Each structure stands twice: as structure tokens, then as C-alpha cells.
Amino acid sequence: MTAAPTQAAVAWRAMRPQQWIKNSFVLAPLMFAGPQLIEQGALTSGLVGQVLLAALAFCLASSATYLLNDLHDIAADRAHPVKCQRPIASGALPHRQAWAVFGALLATALGIGLAVRWTLAATLVGYLVINVAYSKGLKRIAYVDAVVISAGFLLRTVAGGEAARVHLSYWLIGSTMLLALFLALGKRKHELLTSDSGHRAALEQYRMEHLNFALGVLAALAAGSYALYTRDPGTIARFGTDKLLWTLPFVLFGLWRFYQLLDDHTTAQSPTDRMLRDPIFVANGLLTVTAMGVVIYGLGG
């Protein structure tokens, strides 16, 4: 009587739903294009529903890639102080069941993508292809692994634009890529700090001084790109206000807080998990979204 619920719970844990917050990038284009869509009379419940479906499709697709990666990394994960507790590495989720869940997630994600728009399905395929390449070997190449991860975030943003039928600003694309690279290299820095035996092959190719330099440059470029976006004449015309710059301090604080969390080498827990459990980071994130919403939808005109 309890076997099925137990296996379902184990499969759910293997899907890492706590990581689905990353798919909020899918919602960004709709948020920033909202005023323009309202003016055109195009912001309908149907359109919002399609964007939410796109986010759901990426949640399922990302879970499928986590399962695939765990299936390929069983040996390395079993030697890791934290990853050894993952369902596949620990043996709680048998290989056959893991592959079955992977197939179901993959089929459902692509089905949703096709139902919304074929270009969304194509974006999902691109996301899956780069993640397969990542699992097969790209993750073993320093800096290339981080670029692949950041490309995944960029494809999430592209998918959101496709679902919302909006043109993505080059500033938004650039800011997304720079922020994603910052997050990816930040994770590598934390792994380098907490790893005592090189559980990830690419870690042996990283150097702390290079990572610190790259993180500083990326943080500055990401913040600068966002600042330029807020002052771009097209942005001001679209929102009817030049006050989006007021949200920059929240962005800067978020970058600083994430960087601060990276230096805590007392735990091998992922910095992504850390920041989602950090009340200061979460509070700042909520304030950032609120401030952007107020400026974009409350002060325009």
C-alpha cells in the first residue's frame, strides 16, 4: 500500500522541484512587455496562460535533464558528501524507474511546447540538446560548462518571449546572459572551495584567482547592462517613465549577497539552494520584483 507513494515521493525529489525557481526567467519577457501588450489590447488571460504553460514545460524539461545528469554521474555523486544523498546515487530510485520518469517528463514537456507554439517546442529541443551535450562531456571543460549553463537561462528567456509573442530587447538578452554566467561561475567557485578531491573534472582546470576576477567583471557588466537598459530611450518610451533606474540598488545588493554566500565554505550545499534559503536574499528578491512591478505598471505616464 505504501510502495507507490514512497516511489512517487522519491521520484519527485529526484526531479528537484526546488530548482524550478530558475524557470522564472521564462516570465521575464511578459513582465517587461506587459505595458506594451496592455496598450495593444493583447494581454489576455489566454496569453498569460500560454506563458505559464511555457514555464511549466521548462520545469518538466529541466527536471528531465537533472535525471539524465544524475544517471550519468552516479559514480561521482556517490563520492560527494552531499550529492551521495540524491535518489539515484543512493539507490532509492532504481535506474529503470529513473529512465521511465525521464521519458515521461520529456514527452510531456515537448507536448506542452507544441500545444503552445512550435517555436517554443523548438526552443525546448535546443535546451535539451545542450543539456545532453553537457552531460556527455561539456561539463568536463572549464568555463565551457558555465557557458552551457548560462545558455540554458538564455533559452528560458527566449521561450518566454516566444510564448508571449514579444520581441526581446538586446539589453534584456545581454543582462540575462551576463547574470547567468555570474551564477554559473559562482557555483564553480563554491564547489572549488568545498571540494577536497575534485569530484567534478572541470574543477581541476579552474583557478580561484581567475574565478574571482571573472565574477567581479561579470557582476559589473551585468549591473551596467541593466543600468543602460533602464536609461535606454526605447525602455523609457515603452514604460512611460525613467524611474526603472530606481530598482538598480536592489539588483546590486542581490549580486553582492550572492557573492557573499559563495565564501561560506562550511557547507557543500549548492549556492543556489543557499540563496533560496537565505532570508536576506529572498527578501531582496521580493523587493526587487515589487519595485520593478510598481515602476513598470504603477508609475508609467
PDB file of N, CA and C in Angstrom, residues 7 33 47 57 64-65 70-71 91 94 96 133 138 141 147 152 180 187 204 214 238 245 249 256 277 289:
ATOM      1  N   GLN A   7       7.702   5.577  -3.762  1.00  0.00           N
ATOM      2  CA  GLN A   7       8.451   5.724  -5.008  1.00  0.00           C
ATOM      3  C   GLN A   7       8.112   7.036  -5.701  1.00  0.00           C
ATOM      4  N   ALA A  33       7.219  43.337 -20.991  1.00  0.00           N
ATOM      5  CA  ALA A  33       6.431  43.743 -22.165  1.00  0.00           C
ATOM      6  C   ALA A  33       4.977  44.005 -21.813  1.00  0.00           C
ATOM      7  N   LEU A  47      -3.112  34.522 -23.292  1.00  0.00           N
ATOM      8  CA  LEU A  47      -1.679  34.753 -23.489  1.00  0.00           C
ATOM      9  C   LEU A  47      -0.908  34.473 -22.200  1.00  0.00           C
ATOM     10  N   ALA A  57       6.466  23.812 -18.935  1.00  0.00           N
ATOM     11  CA  ALA A  57       7.219  22.941 -19.841  1.00  0.00           C
ATOM     12  C   ALA A  57       8.702  22.955 -19.503  1.00  0.00           C
ATOM     13  N   ALA A  64      13.858  16.722 -16.263  1.00  0.00           N
ATOM     14  CA  ALA A  64      14.332  15.613 -17.101  1.00  0.00           C
ATOM     15  C   ALA A  64      15.850  15.665 -17.249  1.00  0.00           C
ATOM     16  N   THR A  65      16.399  16.861 -17.417  1.00  0.00           N
ATOM     17  CA  THR A  65      17.857  16.977 -17.566  1.00  0.00           C
ATOM     18  C   THR A  65      18.576  16.663 -16.257  1.00  0.00           C
ATOM     19  N   ASP A  70      22.059  12.948 -13.428  1.00  0.00           N
ATOM     20  CA  ASP A  70      22.291  12.072 -12.277  1.00  0.00           C
ATOM     21  C   ASP A  70      22.551  10.633 -12.708  1.00  0.00           C
ATOM     22  N   LEU A  71      21.886  10.211 -13.772  1.00  0.00           N
ATOM     23  CA  LEU A  71      22.104   8.854 -14.277  1.00  0.00           C
ATOM     24  C   LEU A  71      23.521   8.684 -14.819  1.00  0.00           C
ATOM     25  N   GLY A  91      20.515   4.947  -4.593  1.00  0.00           N
ATOM     26  CA  GLY A  91      19.827   3.708  -4.930  1.00  0.00           C
ATOM     27  C   GLY A  91      18.354   3.713  -4.588  1.00  0.00           C
ATOM     28  N   PRO A  94      15.565   3.315  -8.573  1.00  0.00           N
ATOM     29  CA  PRO A  94      16.242   2.396  -9.500  1.00  0.00           C
ATOM     30  C   PRO A  94      16.399   2.997 -10.895  1.00  0.00           C
ATOM     31  N   ARG A  96      15.792   1.834 -13.890  1.00  0.00           N
ATOM     32  CA  ARG A  96      14.671   1.654 -14.811  1.00  0.00           C
ATOM     33  C   ARG A  96      13.569   2.672 -14.535  1.00  0.00           C
ATOM     34  N   ALA A 133      24.474  17.416 -24.327  1.00  0.00           N
ATOM     35  CA  ALA A 133      25.893  17.638 -24.611  1.00  0.00           C
ATOM     36  C   ALA A 133      26.660  17.949 -23.328  1.00  0.00           C
ATOM     37  N   LEU A 138      30.612  18.189 -22.037  1.00  0.00           N
ATOM     38  CA  LEU A 138      30.938  19.612 -21.956  1.00  0.00           C
ATOM     39  C   LEU A 138      31.149  20.073 -20.520  1.00  0.00           C
ATOM     40  N   ILE A 141      34.756  20.517 -19.261  1.00  0.00           N
ATOM     41  CA  ILE A 141      35.629  21.545 -19.826  1.00  0.00           C
ATOM     42  C   ILE A 141      35.384  22.853 -19.081  1.00  0.00           C
ATOM     43  N   VAL A 147      29.315  28.357 -19.638  1.00  0.00           N
ATOM     44  CA  VAL A 147      28.651  28.961 -20.799  1.00  0.00           C
ATOM     45  C   VAL A 147      27.410  28.160 -21.179  1.00  0.00           C
ATOM     46  N   GLY A 152      21.389  27.930 -21.119  1.00  0.00           N
ATOM     47  CA  GLY A 152      20.101  27.393 -20.695  1.00  0.00           C
ATOM     48  C   GLY A 152      19.196  28.478 -20.146  1.00  0.00           C
ATOM     49  N   ALA A 180      23.494  35.021 -15.822  1.00  0.00           N
ATOM     50  CA  ALA A 180      23.573  33.557 -15.792  1.00  0.00           C
ATOM     51  C   ALA A 180      25.022  33.087 -15.688  1.00  0.00           C
ATOM     52  N   LYS A 187      28.806  29.240  -8.757  1.00  0.00           N
ATOM     53  CA  LYS A 187      28.647  27.857  -8.295  1.00  0.00           C
ATOM     54  C   LYS A 187      29.969  27.106  -8.377  1.00  0.00           C
ATOM     55  N   GLU A 204      39.329  20.895 -11.705  1.00  0.00           N
ATOM     56  CA  GLU A 204      40.788  20.854 -11.709  1.00  0.00           C
ATOM     57  C   GLU A 204      41.378  21.908 -12.641  1.00  0.00           C
ATOM     58  N   ALA A 214      36.814  36.944 -12.839  1.00  0.00           N
ATOM     59  CA  ALA A 214      35.683  36.801 -13.758  1.00  0.00           C
ATOM     60  C   ALA A 214      34.372  37.185 -13.089  1.00  0.00           C
ATOM     61  N   ARG A 238       8.737  52.862 -23.769  1.00  0.00           N
ATOM     62  CA  ARG A 238       7.859  51.702 -23.596  1.00  0.00           C
ATOM     63  C   ARG A 238       7.106  51.770 -22.271  1.00  0.00           C
ATOM     64  N   LEU A 245      15.399  52.978 -13.193  1.00  0.00           N
ATOM     65  CA  LEU A 245      16.751  53.026 -12.628  1.00  0.00           C
ATOM     66  C   LEU A 245      16.720  52.894 -11.107  1.00  0.00           C
ATOM     67  N   PRO A 249      19.627  49.617  -7.211  1.00  0.00           N
ATOM     68  CA  PRO A 249      20.217  49.241  -5.916  1.00  0.00           C
ATOM     69  C   PRO A 249      19.825  47.840  -5.452  1.00  0.00           C
ATOM     70  N   TRP A 256      25.670  41.289  -4.740  1.00  0.00           N
ATOM     71  CA  TRP A 256      26.618  41.281  -3.622  1.00  0.00           C
ATOM     72  C   TRP A 256      26.289  40.172  -2.632  1.00  0.00           C
ATOM     73  N   ARG A 277      17.297  29.780   0.506  1.00  0.00           N
ATOM     74  CA  ARG A 277      17.001  29.608   1.927  1.00  0.00           C
ATOM     75  C   ARG A 277      17.503  30.784   2.765  1.00  0.00           C
ATOM     76  N   VAL A 289      11.389  42.490  -7.347  1.00  0.00           N
ATOM     77  CA  VAL A 289      10.242  42.244  -8.228  1.00  0.00           C
ATOM     78  C   VAL A 289       9.132  43.250  -7.951  1.00  0.00           C
TER      79      VAL A 289
END
